[in-house]
Short mmCIF file of N, CA and C in Angstrom, two decimals:
data_model
loop_
_atom_site.label_atom_id
_atom_site.label_comp_id
_atom_site.label_asym_id
_atom_site.label_seq_id
_atom_site.Cartn_x
_atom_site.Cartn_y
_atom_site.Cartn_z
N MET A 277 0.96 12.50 -2.48
CA MET A 277 0.65 11.16 -2.95
C MET A 277 -0.86 10.99 -2.94
N LYS A 278 -1.39 10.41 -4.02
CA LYS A 278 -2.82 10.14 -4.05
C LYS A 278 -3.06 8.75 -4.62
N ILE A 279 -4.20 8.17 -4.24
CA ILE A 279 -4.61 6.85 -4.71
C ILE A 279 -5.81 7.05 -5.63
N ASP A 280 -5.73 6.45 -6.82
CA ASP A 280 -6.82 6.51 -7.79
C ASP A 280 -7.13 5.10 -8.30
N LYS A 281 -8.33 4.93 -8.82
CA LYS A 281 -8.63 3.69 -9.54
C LYS A 281 -7.81 3.69 -10.82
N ALA A 282 -7.30 2.53 -11.17
CA ALA A 282 -6.52 2.42 -12.41
C ALA A 282 -7.44 2.44 -13.61
N LEU A 283 -6.95 3.03 -14.67
CA LEU A 283 -7.63 3.04 -15.96
C LEU A 283 -6.85 2.17 -16.93
N LYS A 284 -7.52 1.69 -17.95
CA LYS A 284 -6.80 0.90 -18.97
C LYS A 284 -5.64 1.69 -19.57
N THR A 285 -5.80 2.99 -19.66
CA THR A 285 -4.73 3.83 -20.19
C THR A 285 -3.51 3.87 -19.27
N ASP A 286 -3.67 3.40 -18.04
CA ASP A 286 -2.54 3.33 -17.09
C ASP A 286 -1.72 2.05 -17.26
N TYR A 287 -2.26 1.07 -17.98
CA TYR A 287 -1.63 -0.25 -18.00
C TYR A 287 -0.18 -0.23 -18.48
N SER A 288 0.16 0.59 -19.45
CA SER A 288 1.55 0.60 -19.92
C SER A 288 2.48 1.11 -18.81
N ALA A 289 2.05 2.08 -18.04
CA ALA A 289 2.86 2.56 -16.92
C ALA A 289 2.92 1.50 -15.82
N LEU A 290 1.81 0.80 -15.61
CA LEU A 290 1.77 -0.23 -14.57
C LEU A 290 2.71 -1.38 -14.89
N ILE A 291 2.75 -1.80 -16.15
CA ILE A 291 3.62 -2.92 -16.50
C ILE A 291 5.08 -2.51 -16.37
N GLU A 292 5.39 -1.25 -16.60
CA GLU A 292 6.76 -0.77 -16.38
C GLU A 292 7.11 -0.81 -14.91
N VAL A 293 6.18 -0.38 -14.05
CA VAL A 293 6.40 -0.45 -12.60
C VAL A 293 6.56 -1.90 -12.19
N TRP A 294 5.69 -2.77 -12.70
CA TRP A 294 5.78 -4.19 -12.37
C TRP A 294 7.15 -4.76 -12.71
N GLU A 295 7.58 -4.54 -13.95
CA GLU A 295 8.85 -5.13 -14.39
C GLU A 295 10.04 -4.58 -13.61
N SER A 296 10.08 -3.29 -13.40
CA SER A 296 11.23 -2.73 -12.66
C SER A 296 11.21 -3.19 -11.20
N SER A 297 10.02 -3.31 -10.64
CA SER A 297 9.91 -3.80 -9.26
C SER A 297 10.34 -5.26 -9.16
N VAL A 298 9.87 -6.09 -10.07
CA VAL A 298 10.24 -7.50 -10.07
C VAL A 298 11.75 -7.66 -10.22
N ARG A 299 12.34 -6.90 -11.12
CA ARG A 299 13.79 -7.00 -11.33
C ARG A 299 14.57 -6.55 -10.09
N ALA A 300 14.00 -5.64 -9.32
CA ALA A 300 14.69 -5.13 -8.12
C ALA A 300 14.48 -6.01 -6.89
N THR A 301 13.41 -6.80 -6.87
CA THR A 301 13.07 -7.52 -5.64
C THR A 301 12.91 -9.03 -5.79
N HIS A 302 12.82 -9.53 -6.98
CA HIS A 302 12.56 -10.96 -7.19
C HIS A 302 13.76 -11.64 -7.85
N GLU A 303 14.88 -11.62 -7.18
CA GLU A 303 16.10 -12.22 -7.72
C GLU A 303 15.91 -13.69 -8.04
N PHE A 304 14.96 -14.34 -7.38
CA PHE A 304 14.69 -15.76 -7.55
C PHE A 304 13.92 -16.06 -8.83
N LEU A 305 13.41 -15.04 -9.52
CA LEU A 305 12.58 -15.24 -10.71
C LEU A 305 13.46 -15.19 -11.96
N PRO A 306 13.55 -16.30 -12.69
CA PRO A 306 14.38 -16.32 -13.90
C PRO A 306 13.84 -15.39 -14.99
N GLU A 307 14.72 -14.94 -15.84
CA GLU A 307 14.37 -14.04 -16.94
C GLU A 307 13.24 -14.61 -17.80
N ASP A 308 13.29 -15.90 -18.09
CA ASP A 308 12.24 -16.52 -18.90
C ASP A 308 10.87 -16.37 -18.26
N ASN A 309 10.81 -16.48 -16.93
CA ASN A 309 9.53 -16.32 -16.23
C ASN A 309 9.01 -14.89 -16.33
N ILE A 310 9.91 -13.92 -16.23
CA ILE A 310 9.51 -12.52 -16.36
C ILE A 310 8.92 -12.28 -17.74
N LYS A 311 9.59 -12.80 -18.76
CA LYS A 311 9.11 -12.63 -20.13
C LYS A 311 7.76 -13.32 -20.36
N GLU A 312 7.55 -14.47 -19.72
CA GLU A 312 6.28 -15.18 -19.85
C GLU A 312 5.16 -14.47 -19.11
N LEU A 313 5.47 -13.94 -17.93
CA LEU A 313 4.45 -13.31 -17.10
C LEU A 313 3.99 -11.95 -17.62
N LYS A 314 4.91 -11.20 -18.19
CA LYS A 314 4.61 -9.82 -18.59
C LYS A 314 3.36 -9.70 -19.46
N PRO A 315 3.22 -10.43 -20.56
CA PRO A 315 2.00 -10.29 -21.37
C PRO A 315 0.75 -10.81 -20.65
N LEU A 316 0.90 -11.82 -19.81
CA LEU A 316 -0.25 -12.34 -19.07
C LEU A 316 -0.78 -11.28 -18.10
N ILE A 317 0.14 -10.63 -17.42
CA ILE A 317 -0.26 -9.58 -16.48
C ILE A 317 -0.94 -8.45 -17.22
N LEU A 318 -0.32 -8.02 -18.28
CA LEU A 318 -0.83 -6.89 -19.06
C LEU A 318 -2.19 -7.19 -19.69
N GLU A 319 -2.35 -8.38 -20.23
CA GLU A 319 -3.56 -8.71 -20.99
C GLU A 319 -4.66 -9.38 -20.18
N HIS A 320 -4.33 -9.94 -19.00
CA HIS A 320 -5.34 -10.68 -18.25
C HIS A 320 -5.42 -10.30 -16.78
N TYR A 321 -4.29 -10.31 -16.08
CA TYR A 321 -4.31 -10.17 -14.63
C TYR A 321 -4.76 -8.79 -14.17
N PHE A 322 -4.38 -7.74 -14.87
CA PHE A 322 -4.82 -6.40 -14.47
C PHE A 322 -6.35 -6.31 -14.49
N ASP A 323 -6.97 -6.93 -15.48
CA ASP A 323 -8.43 -6.88 -15.60
C ASP A 323 -9.14 -7.77 -14.58
N ALA A 324 -8.41 -8.67 -13.93
CA ALA A 324 -9.02 -9.63 -13.01
C ALA A 324 -9.09 -9.13 -11.57
N VAL A 325 -8.56 -7.93 -11.31
CA VAL A 325 -8.51 -7.40 -9.95
C VAL A 325 -9.06 -5.98 -9.91
N ASP A 326 -9.42 -5.56 -8.70
CA ASP A 326 -9.76 -4.17 -8.45
C ASP A 326 -8.42 -3.47 -8.28
N LEU A 327 -8.04 -2.69 -9.24
CA LEU A 327 -6.68 -2.14 -9.36
C LEU A 327 -6.67 -0.67 -8.97
N ARG A 328 -5.78 -0.31 -8.06
CA ARG A 328 -5.60 1.08 -7.63
C ARG A 328 -4.14 1.47 -7.82
N VAL A 329 -3.92 2.74 -8.12
CA VAL A 329 -2.58 3.25 -8.36
C VAL A 329 -2.24 4.35 -7.37
N ALA A 330 -0.96 4.44 -7.05
CA ALA A 330 -0.44 5.55 -6.25
C ALA A 330 0.28 6.48 -7.20
N LYS A 331 -0.09 7.76 -7.13
CA LYS A 331 0.54 8.77 -7.99
C LYS A 331 1.24 9.80 -7.12
N ASN A 332 2.43 10.18 -7.56
CA ASN A 332 3.17 11.20 -6.83
C ASN A 332 2.65 12.59 -7.17
N ASP A 333 3.30 13.60 -6.64
CA ASP A 333 2.85 14.98 -6.85
C ASP A 333 2.91 15.42 -8.31
N ASN A 334 3.72 14.71 -9.11
CA ASN A 334 3.81 15.01 -10.55
C ASN A 334 2.82 14.18 -11.36
N ASP A 335 1.94 13.46 -10.67
CA ASP A 335 0.92 12.61 -11.29
C ASP A 335 1.51 11.38 -11.99
N ASN A 336 2.72 10.98 -11.59
CA ASN A 336 3.34 9.77 -12.13
C ASN A 336 2.97 8.58 -11.24
N ILE A 337 2.68 7.46 -11.86
CA ILE A 337 2.36 6.25 -11.11
C ILE A 337 3.65 5.68 -10.52
N VAL A 338 3.65 5.49 -9.20
CA VAL A 338 4.84 4.98 -8.51
C VAL A 338 4.58 3.63 -7.85
N GLY A 339 3.33 3.16 -7.92
CA GLY A 339 3.00 1.86 -7.36
C GLY A 339 1.56 1.52 -7.64
N PHE A 340 1.22 0.24 -7.43
CA PHE A 340 -0.17 -0.19 -7.62
C PHE A 340 -0.46 -1.41 -6.78
N ILE A 341 -1.76 -1.62 -6.55
CA ILE A 341 -2.22 -2.78 -5.80
C ILE A 341 -3.45 -3.33 -6.50
N GLY A 342 -3.57 -4.65 -6.53
CA GLY A 342 -4.73 -5.30 -7.09
C GLY A 342 -5.33 -6.25 -6.08
N VAL A 343 -6.64 -6.15 -5.88
CA VAL A 343 -7.34 -6.97 -4.90
C VAL A 343 -8.49 -7.70 -5.59
N ALA A 344 -8.67 -8.96 -5.25
CA ALA A 344 -9.80 -9.75 -5.74
C ALA A 344 -10.33 -10.60 -4.59
N GLU A 345 -11.63 -10.50 -4.34
CA GLU A 345 -12.28 -11.28 -3.29
C GLU A 345 -11.57 -11.16 -1.95
N GLY A 346 -11.14 -9.95 -1.62
CA GLY A 346 -10.51 -9.68 -0.34
C GLY A 346 -9.05 -10.07 -0.24
N ASN A 347 -8.49 -10.59 -1.32
CA ASN A 347 -7.10 -11.03 -1.32
C ASN A 347 -6.23 -10.05 -2.12
N VAL A 348 -5.13 -9.64 -1.52
CA VAL A 348 -4.17 -8.80 -2.24
C VAL A 348 -3.45 -9.72 -3.21
N GLU A 349 -3.72 -9.53 -4.49
CA GLU A 349 -3.15 -10.37 -5.53
C GLU A 349 -1.85 -9.81 -6.08
N MET A 350 -1.70 -8.50 -5.99
CA MET A 350 -0.47 -7.87 -6.49
C MET A 350 -0.26 -6.53 -5.79
N LEU A 351 0.97 -6.27 -5.46
CA LEU A 351 1.39 -4.99 -4.90
C LEU A 351 2.82 -4.75 -5.37
N PHE A 352 3.00 -3.74 -6.20
CA PHE A 352 4.31 -3.45 -6.76
C PHE A 352 4.58 -1.96 -6.67
N ILE A 353 5.80 -1.66 -6.28
CA ILE A 353 6.25 -0.28 -6.10
C ILE A 353 7.48 -0.06 -6.96
N SER A 354 7.56 1.10 -7.62
CA SER A 354 8.75 1.39 -8.43
C SER A 354 9.97 1.39 -7.51
N PRO A 355 11.11 0.89 -7.99
CA PRO A 355 12.30 0.80 -7.14
C PRO A 355 12.69 2.13 -6.49
N GLU A 356 12.54 3.23 -7.22
CA GLU A 356 12.93 4.52 -6.65
C GLU A 356 11.96 5.01 -5.58
N SER A 357 10.80 4.37 -5.47
CA SER A 357 9.82 4.77 -4.46
C SER A 357 9.71 3.77 -3.30
N ARG A 358 10.50 2.72 -3.34
CA ARG A 358 10.48 1.74 -2.25
C ARG A 358 10.93 2.40 -0.95
N ASN A 359 10.39 1.92 0.14
CA ASN A 359 10.72 2.40 1.49
C ASN A 359 10.37 3.87 1.69
N SER A 360 9.37 4.34 0.96
CA SER A 360 8.94 5.74 1.13
C SER A 360 7.50 5.84 1.62
N GLY A 361 6.89 4.69 1.94
CA GLY A 361 5.52 4.69 2.45
C GLY A 361 4.46 4.41 1.40
N VAL A 362 4.85 4.28 0.15
CA VAL A 362 3.87 4.04 -0.92
C VAL A 362 3.15 2.71 -0.71
N GLY A 363 3.90 1.66 -0.43
CA GLY A 363 3.29 0.34 -0.23
C GLY A 363 2.34 0.34 0.95
N SER A 364 2.74 0.96 2.04
CA SER A 364 1.86 1.04 3.22
C SER A 364 0.60 1.81 2.90
N LEU A 365 0.74 2.90 2.19
CA LEU A 365 -0.42 3.71 1.81
C LEU A 365 -1.39 2.90 0.95
N LEU A 366 -0.85 2.20 -0.06
CA LEU A 366 -1.70 1.38 -0.92
C LEU A 366 -2.38 0.26 -0.14
N LEU A 367 -1.63 -0.39 0.74
CA LEU A 367 -2.20 -1.51 1.48
C LEU A 367 -3.27 -1.03 2.47
N LYS A 368 -3.01 0.04 3.17
CA LYS A 368 -4.01 0.57 4.10
C LYS A 368 -5.26 1.02 3.36
N ASN A 369 -5.09 1.61 2.19
CA ASN A 369 -6.22 2.01 1.36
C ASN A 369 -7.00 0.78 0.90
N ALA A 370 -6.29 -0.28 0.54
CA ALA A 370 -6.93 -1.52 0.10
C ALA A 370 -7.73 -2.16 1.23
N ILE A 371 -7.21 -2.10 2.43
CA ILE A 371 -7.93 -2.66 3.58
C ILE A 371 -9.22 -1.86 3.79
N GLN A 372 -9.11 -0.56 3.72
CA GLN A 372 -10.25 0.31 4.00
C GLN A 372 -11.30 0.33 2.88
N TYR A 373 -10.85 0.38 1.62
CA TYR A 373 -11.78 0.60 0.51
C TYR A 373 -11.98 -0.59 -0.43
N GLN A 374 -11.11 -1.59 -0.34
CA GLN A 374 -11.22 -2.73 -1.25
C GLN A 374 -11.46 -4.03 -0.48
N SER A 375 -11.70 -3.93 0.81
CA SER A 375 -11.98 -5.08 1.67
C SER A 375 -10.84 -6.10 1.69
N ALA A 376 -9.61 -5.63 1.52
CA ALA A 376 -8.47 -6.54 1.57
C ALA A 376 -8.27 -7.04 3.00
N SER A 377 -8.19 -8.35 3.13
CA SER A 377 -7.99 -8.94 4.46
C SER A 377 -7.00 -10.09 4.45
N LYS A 378 -6.54 -10.48 3.27
CA LYS A 378 -5.58 -11.59 3.19
C LYS A 378 -4.61 -11.35 2.05
N VAL A 379 -3.52 -12.10 2.10
CA VAL A 379 -2.48 -11.97 1.09
C VAL A 379 -1.72 -13.28 0.99
N ASP A 380 -1.29 -13.60 -0.20
CA ASP A 380 -0.36 -14.71 -0.41
C ASP A 380 0.97 -14.08 -0.80
N VAL A 381 2.04 -14.53 -0.16
CA VAL A 381 3.36 -13.96 -0.42
C VAL A 381 4.32 -15.09 -0.79
N ASN A 382 5.12 -14.87 -1.81
CA ASN A 382 6.12 -15.85 -2.20
C ASN A 382 7.13 -15.99 -1.06
N GLU A 383 7.34 -17.20 -0.59
CA GLU A 383 8.25 -17.42 0.53
C GLU A 383 9.70 -17.07 0.18
N GLN A 384 9.99 -16.92 -1.11
CA GLN A 384 11.33 -16.53 -1.52
C GLN A 384 11.52 -15.02 -1.50
N ASN A 385 10.55 -14.29 -0.99
CA ASN A 385 10.62 -12.83 -0.93
C ASN A 385 10.49 -12.38 0.53
N PRO A 386 11.58 -12.52 1.31
CA PRO A 386 11.51 -12.20 2.75
C PRO A 386 11.17 -10.74 3.04
N ASP A 387 11.55 -9.82 2.17
CA ASP A 387 11.20 -8.41 2.41
C ASP A 387 9.69 -8.22 2.37
N ALA A 388 9.03 -8.87 1.42
CA ALA A 388 7.57 -8.77 1.31
C ALA A 388 6.90 -9.41 2.52
N ILE A 389 7.40 -10.55 2.95
CA ILE A 389 6.85 -11.21 4.13
C ILE A 389 6.93 -10.28 5.33
N GLY A 390 8.09 -9.67 5.54
CA GLY A 390 8.28 -8.75 6.65
C GLY A 390 7.36 -7.54 6.55
N PHE A 391 7.19 -7.02 5.34
CA PHE A 391 6.31 -5.87 5.11
C PHE A 391 4.88 -6.19 5.54
N TYR A 392 4.35 -7.30 5.05
CA TYR A 392 2.96 -7.65 5.38
C TYR A 392 2.80 -7.96 6.86
N LYS A 393 3.76 -8.64 7.47
CA LYS A 393 3.69 -8.91 8.90
C LYS A 393 3.70 -7.60 9.69
N HIS A 394 4.54 -6.68 9.28
CA HIS A 394 4.62 -5.38 9.95
C HIS A 394 3.28 -4.64 9.92
N LEU A 395 2.50 -4.88 8.88
CA LEU A 395 1.20 -4.22 8.75
C LEU A 395 0.04 -5.08 9.26
N GLY A 396 0.38 -6.14 10.01
CA GLY A 396 -0.64 -6.91 10.70
C GLY A 396 -1.12 -8.19 10.05
N PHE A 397 -0.58 -8.53 8.90
CA PHE A 397 -0.99 -9.78 8.25
C PHE A 397 -0.23 -10.95 8.85
N LYS A 398 -0.85 -12.13 8.77
CA LYS A 398 -0.22 -13.34 9.29
C LYS A 398 0.03 -14.32 8.17
#
């Protein structure tokens, strides 16, 4: 597993990871919201953060994290890579190299809340 800075050419893979991750973990998010968010993320939000990707041994993107002004704005892991350490690796890298020190988590996502608490966030 390696962490790289994201390139614009990675965006199509990132939006696929985002959508599959959201569908696997955000049961509270209606389909209409997913459809509305997808182009915004692709066309605006990716460019608004310091974006890093996790790539597996086959050089496939399996997760990504975006940080802005010390805040983790997005962290998404492909469903098949969940619970394999990818999220922890990305978050620890973000703390060390992207000055990440805070995060906002949707209260309707208890798994994410537990994940961040486990890694020392309050």
